[in-house]
Amino acid sequence: MPDLSAYWLLIPYCLIGIAKVFSIVGLVEFLYEEAPDAMKSIGSACAALFGGLGCFVASIINSIAKSATRNPENKQLSRLSQDINQAKFDYFYWLLTILSIINSAFSCIQHIGTSTGQSRPSRSGKPNKTSLLRNEDS
């Protein structure tokens, strides 16, 4: 395997950063349109809190992976903290992929269990896009 540079990690991190920017903007816009006036600041605070908790969980997963791949008998450090050419980061990314698939499946099951097939009116009193589209079809 040829020597890899850490710059190869720049591509996925840039894509993740761009995705976070677009998702945060959509989330805040959704909170300000759909939340009641008294709940708008609480919704924004919860979004920031859950973003911080996500980083905390990522740190825990990284710590677990480091401790699981460490070999204390040979006084060898973790596979994630050594040379990038020997670290087997693909295993770590497969772990993250499996966790993402489990999360997506759980979200789909939860959405299917709670969906009623009818759109509800917006809390702000304005009709939402779904109800406008359904009115045009009929």
PDB file of C-alpha atoms in Angstrom:
ATOM      1  CA  MET A   1       0.000   0.000   0.000  1.00  0.00           C
ATOM      2  CA  PRO A   2       1.505   3.329  -0.961  1.00  0.00           C
ATOM      3  CA  ASP A   3       2.112   6.015   1.602  1.00  0.00           C
ATOM      4  CA  LEU A   4      -1.067   7.929   2.266  1.00  0.00           C
ATOM      5  CA  SER A   5      -1.283  11.548   3.183  1.00  0.00           C
ATOM      6  CA  ALA A   6      -3.561  13.005   5.814  1.00  0.00           C
ATOM      7  CA  TYR A   7      -4.824  15.348   3.102  1.00  0.00           C
ATOM      8  CA  TRP A   8      -7.029  12.486   1.844  1.00  0.00           C
ATOM      9  CA  LEU A   9      -9.141  13.049   4.957  1.00  0.00           C
ATOM     10  CA  LEU A  10      -9.746  16.619   3.823  1.00  0.00           C
ATOM     11  CA  ILE A  11     -12.288  15.509   1.181  1.00  0.00           C
ATOM     12  CA  PRO A  12     -14.752  13.726   3.506  1.00  0.00           C
ATOM     13  CA  TYR A  13     -14.410  16.373   6.194  1.00  0.00           C
ATOM     14  CA  CYS A  14     -15.191  19.148   3.691  1.00  0.00           C
ATOM     15  CA  LEU A  15     -18.247  17.218   2.481  1.00  0.00           C
ATOM     16  CA  ILE A  16     -19.403  16.675   6.074  1.00  0.00           C
ATOM     17  CA  GLY A  17     -18.931  20.383   6.812  1.00  0.00           C
ATOM     18  CA  ILE A  18     -20.958  21.418   3.762  1.00  0.00           C
ATOM     19  CA  ALA A  19     -23.718  18.954   4.708  1.00  0.00           C
ATOM     20  CA  LYS A  20     -23.839  20.315   8.265  1.00  0.00           C
ATOM     21  CA  VAL A  21     -24.110  23.892   7.026  1.00  0.00           C
ATOM     22  CA  PHE A  22     -27.080  23.087   4.809  1.00  0.00           C
ATOM     23  CA  SER A  23     -28.816  20.909   7.389  1.00  0.00           C
ATOM     24  CA  ILE A  24     -28.424  23.459  10.204  1.00  0.00           C
ATOM     25  CA  VAL A  25     -29.880  26.222   8.018  1.00  0.00           C
ATOM     26  CA  GLY A  26     -32.855  24.013   7.141  1.00  0.00           C
ATOM     27  CA  LEU A  27     -33.343  23.015  10.767  1.00  0.00           C
ATOM     28  CA  VAL A  28     -33.344  26.585  12.052  1.00  0.00           C
ATOM     29  CA  GLU A  29     -35.712  27.684   9.281  1.00  0.00           C
ATOM     30  CA  PHE A  30     -38.035  24.787  10.132  1.00  0.00           C
ATOM     31  CA  LEU A  31     -37.950  25.705  13.828  1.00  0.00           C
ATOM     32  CA  TYR A  32     -38.807  29.337  13.177  1.00  0.00           C
ATOM     33  CA  GLU A  33     -41.653  28.485  10.782  1.00  0.00           C
ATOM     34  CA  GLU A  34     -43.297  25.628  12.676  1.00  0.00           C
ATOM     35  CA  ALA A  35     -42.669  26.326  16.351  1.00  0.00           C
ATOM     36  CA  PRO A  36     -45.009  28.526  18.397  1.00  0.00           C
ATOM     37  CA  ASP A  37     -43.644  31.952  19.297  1.00  0.00           C
ATOM     38  CA  ALA A  38     -42.852  30.929  22.875  1.00  0.00           C
ATOM     39  CA  MET A  39     -40.915  27.839  21.742  1.00  0.00           C
ATOM     40  CA  LYS A  40     -38.657  29.298  19.027  1.00  0.00           C
ATOM     41  CA  SER A  41     -35.692  30.046  21.279  1.00  0.00           C
ATOM     42  CA  ILE A  42     -36.071  26.710  23.076  1.00  0.00           C
ATOM     43  CA  GLY A  43     -36.039  24.908  19.706  1.00  0.00           C
ATOM     44  CA  SER A  44     -32.832  26.658  18.681  1.00  0.00           C
ATOM     45  CA  ALA A  45     -31.259  25.870  22.044  1.00  0.00           C
ATOM     46  CA  CYS A  46     -32.251  22.204  21.732  1.00  0.00           C
ATOM     47  CA  ALA A  47     -30.745  22.065  18.234  1.00  0.00           C
ATOM     48  CA  ALA A  48     -27.444  23.387  19.599  1.00  0.00           C
ATOM     49  CA  LEU A  49     -27.629  21.016  22.581  1.00  0.00           C
ATOM     50  CA  PHE A  50     -28.227  17.954  20.398  1.00  0.00           C
ATOM     51  CA  GLY A  51     -25.385  18.999  18.100  1.00  0.00           C
ATOM     52  CA  GLY A  52     -23.086  19.132  21.117  1.00  0.00           C
ATOM     53  CA  LEU A  53     -24.351  15.782  22.375  1.00  0.00           C
ATOM     54  CA  GLY A  54     -23.630  14.304  18.942  1.00  0.00           C
ATOM     55  CA  CYS A  55     -20.021  15.449  19.204  1.00  0.00           C
ATOM     56  CA  PHE A  56     -19.849  13.973  22.713  1.00  0.00           C
ATOM     57  CA  VAL A  57     -21.143  10.596  21.480  1.00  0.00           C
ATOM     58  CA  ALA A  58     -18.625  10.678  18.612  1.00  0.00           C
ATOM     59  CA  SER A  59     -15.861  11.261  21.155  1.00  0.00           C
ATOM     60  CA  ILE A  60     -17.084   8.281  23.210  1.00  0.00           C
ATOM     61  CA  ILE A  61     -17.131   6.035  20.120  1.00  0.00           C
ATOM     62  CA  ASN A  62     -13.604   7.143  19.246  1.00  0.00           C
ATOM     63  CA  SER A  63     -12.404   6.431  22.797  1.00  0.00           C
ATOM     64  CA  ILE A  64     -13.996   2.967  22.735  1.00  0.00           C
ATOM     65  CA  ALA A  65     -12.353   2.181  19.396  1.00  0.00           C
ATOM     66  CA  LYS A  66      -8.984   3.355  20.708  1.00  0.00           C
ATOM     67  CA  SER A  67      -9.217   1.256  23.860  1.00  0.00           C
ATOM     68  CA  ALA A  68     -10.461  -1.803  21.949  1.00  0.00           C
ATOM     69  CA  THR A  69      -7.547  -1.747  19.487  1.00  0.00           C
ATOM     70  CA  ARG A  70      -4.825  -1.059  22.068  1.00  0.00           C
ATOM     71  CA  ASN A  71      -2.500  -3.884  23.021  1.00  0.00           C
ATOM     72  CA  PRO A  72      -1.196  -3.252  26.566  1.00  0.00           C
ATOM     73  CA  GLU A  73       0.870  -6.479  26.648  1.00  0.00           C
ATOM     74  CA  ASN A  74       3.195  -5.246  23.882  1.00  0.00           C
ATOM     75  CA  LYS A  75       2.911  -1.642  25.088  1.00  0.00           C
ATOM     76  CA  GLN A  76       1.481  -0.842  21.689  1.00  0.00           C
ATOM     77  CA  LEU A  77      -0.681   2.237  21.253  1.00  0.00           C
ATOM     78  CA  SER A  78      -4.096   2.213  19.629  1.00  0.00           C
ATOM     79  CA  ARG A  79      -4.405   1.519  15.908  1.00  0.00           C
ATOM     80  CA  LEU A  80      -6.205   4.841  15.480  1.00  0.00           C
ATOM     81  CA  SER A  81      -3.408   6.915  16.954  1.00  0.00           C
ATOM     82  CA  GLN A  82      -0.527   5.390  14.996  1.00  0.00           C
ATOM     83  CA  ASP A  83       0.670   5.796  11.437  1.00  0.00           C
ATOM     84  CA  ILE A  84      -2.164   6.447   8.985  1.00  0.00           C
ATOM     85  CA  ASN A  85      -0.717   3.851   6.595  1.00  0.00           C
ATOM     86  CA  GLN A  86      -1.025   1.075   9.177  1.00  0.00           C
ATOM     87  CA  ALA A  87      -4.044   2.260  11.170  1.00  0.00           C
ATOM     88  CA  LYS A  88      -6.796   0.383   9.272  1.00  0.00           C
ATOM     89  CA  PHE A  89      -9.132   3.369   9.314  1.00  0.00           C
ATOM     90  CA  ASP A  90     -11.433   1.466   6.967  1.00  0.00           C
ATOM     91  CA  TYR A  91     -12.573  -0.694   9.909  1.00  0.00           C
ATOM     92  CA  PHE A  92     -13.439   2.426  11.884  1.00  0.00           C
ATOM     93  CA  TYR A  93     -15.369   3.880   8.944  1.00  0.00           C
ATOM     94  CA  TRP A  94     -17.242   0.572   8.524  1.00  0.00           C
ATOM     95  CA  LEU A  95     -18.221   0.813  12.183  1.00  0.00           C
ATOM     96  CA  LEU A  96     -19.551   4.327  11.584  1.00  0.00           C
ATOM     97  CA  THR A  97     -21.389   3.109   8.472  1.00  0.00           C
ATOM     98  CA  ILE A  98     -23.096   0.326  10.423  1.00  0.00           C
ATOM     99  CA  LEU A  99     -24.113   2.756  13.167  1.00  0.00           C
ATOM    100  CA  SER A 100     -25.528   5.140  10.538  1.00  0.00           C
ATOM    101  CA  ILE A 101     -27.537   2.341   8.923  1.00  0.00           C
ATOM    102  CA  ILE A 102     -28.960   1.340  12.315  1.00  0.00           C
ATOM    103  CA  ASN A 103     -29.853   4.975  13.005  1.00  0.00           C
ATOM    104  CA  SER A 104     -31.542   5.351   9.594  1.00  0.00           C
ATOM    105  CA  ALA A 105     -33.499   2.127  10.048  1.00  0.00           C
ATOM    106  CA  PHE A 106     -34.658   3.224  13.502  1.00  0.00           C
ATOM    107  CA  SER A 107     -35.742   6.609  12.121  1.00  0.00           C
ATOM    108  CA  CYS A 108     -37.666   4.976   9.259  1.00  0.00           C
ATOM    109  CA  ILE A 109     -39.433   2.569  11.612  1.00  0.00           C
ATOM    110  CA  GLN A 110     -40.320   5.417  13.938  1.00  0.00           C
ATOM    111  CA  HIS A 111     -41.623   7.536  11.044  1.00  0.00           C
ATOM    112  CA  ILE A 112     -43.716   4.702   9.644  1.00  0.00           C
ATOM    113  CA  GLY A 113     -45.179   4.021  13.081  1.00  0.00           C
ATOM    114  CA  THR A 114     -46.199   7.637  13.656  1.00  0.00           C
ATOM    115  CA  SER A 115     -47.331   8.702  10.185  1.00  0.00           C
ATOM    116  CA  THR A 116     -51.058   8.999   9.642  1.00  0.00           C
ATOM    117  CA  GLY A 117     -51.048   9.938   5.980  1.00  0.00           C
ATOM    118  CA  GLN A 118     -52.707  13.314   6.611  1.00  0.00           C
ATOM    119  CA  SER A 119     -50.965  16.653   6.723  1.00  0.00           C
ATOM    120  CA  ARG A 120     -51.573  18.843   9.711  1.00  0.00           C
ATOM    121  CA  PRO A 121     -51.942  22.608   9.429  1.00  0.00           C
ATOM    122  CA  SER A 122     -48.986  24.765  10.332  1.00  0.00           C
ATOM    123  CA  ARG A 123     -48.836  26.033  13.911  1.00  0.00           C
ATOM    124  CA  SER A 124     -48.242  29.569  12.703  1.00  0.00           C
ATOM    125  CA  GLY A 125     -51.681  29.645  11.091  1.00  0.00           C
ATOM    126  CA  LYS A 126     -50.300  29.723   7.565  1.00  0.00           C
ATOM    127  CA  PRO A 127     -50.964  26.703   5.355  1.00  0.00           C
ATOM    128  CA  ASN A 128     -47.935  24.490   4.884  1.00  0.00           C
ATOM    129  CA  LYS A 129     -46.600  23.411   1.482  1.00  0.00           C
ATOM    130  CA  THR A 130     -48.044  19.901   1.752  1.00  0.00           C
ATOM    131  CA  SER A 131     -51.577  21.112   2.344  1.00  0.00           C
ATOM    132  CA  LEU A 132     -51.280  23.599  -0.525  1.00  0.00           C
ATOM    133  CA  LEU A 133     -50.169  20.866  -2.899  1.00  0.00           C
ATOM    134  CA  ARG A 134     -53.031  18.574  -1.836  1.00  0.00           C
ATOM    135  CA  ASN A 135     -55.565  21.366  -2.357  1.00  0.00           C
ATOM    136  CA  GLU A 136     -54.268  21.947  -5.893  1.00  0.00           C
ATOM    137  CA  ASP A 137     -54.620  18.249  -6.750  1.00  0.00           C
ATOM    138  CA  SER A 138     -58.294  18.075  -5.741  1.00  0.00           C
TER     139      SER A 138
END
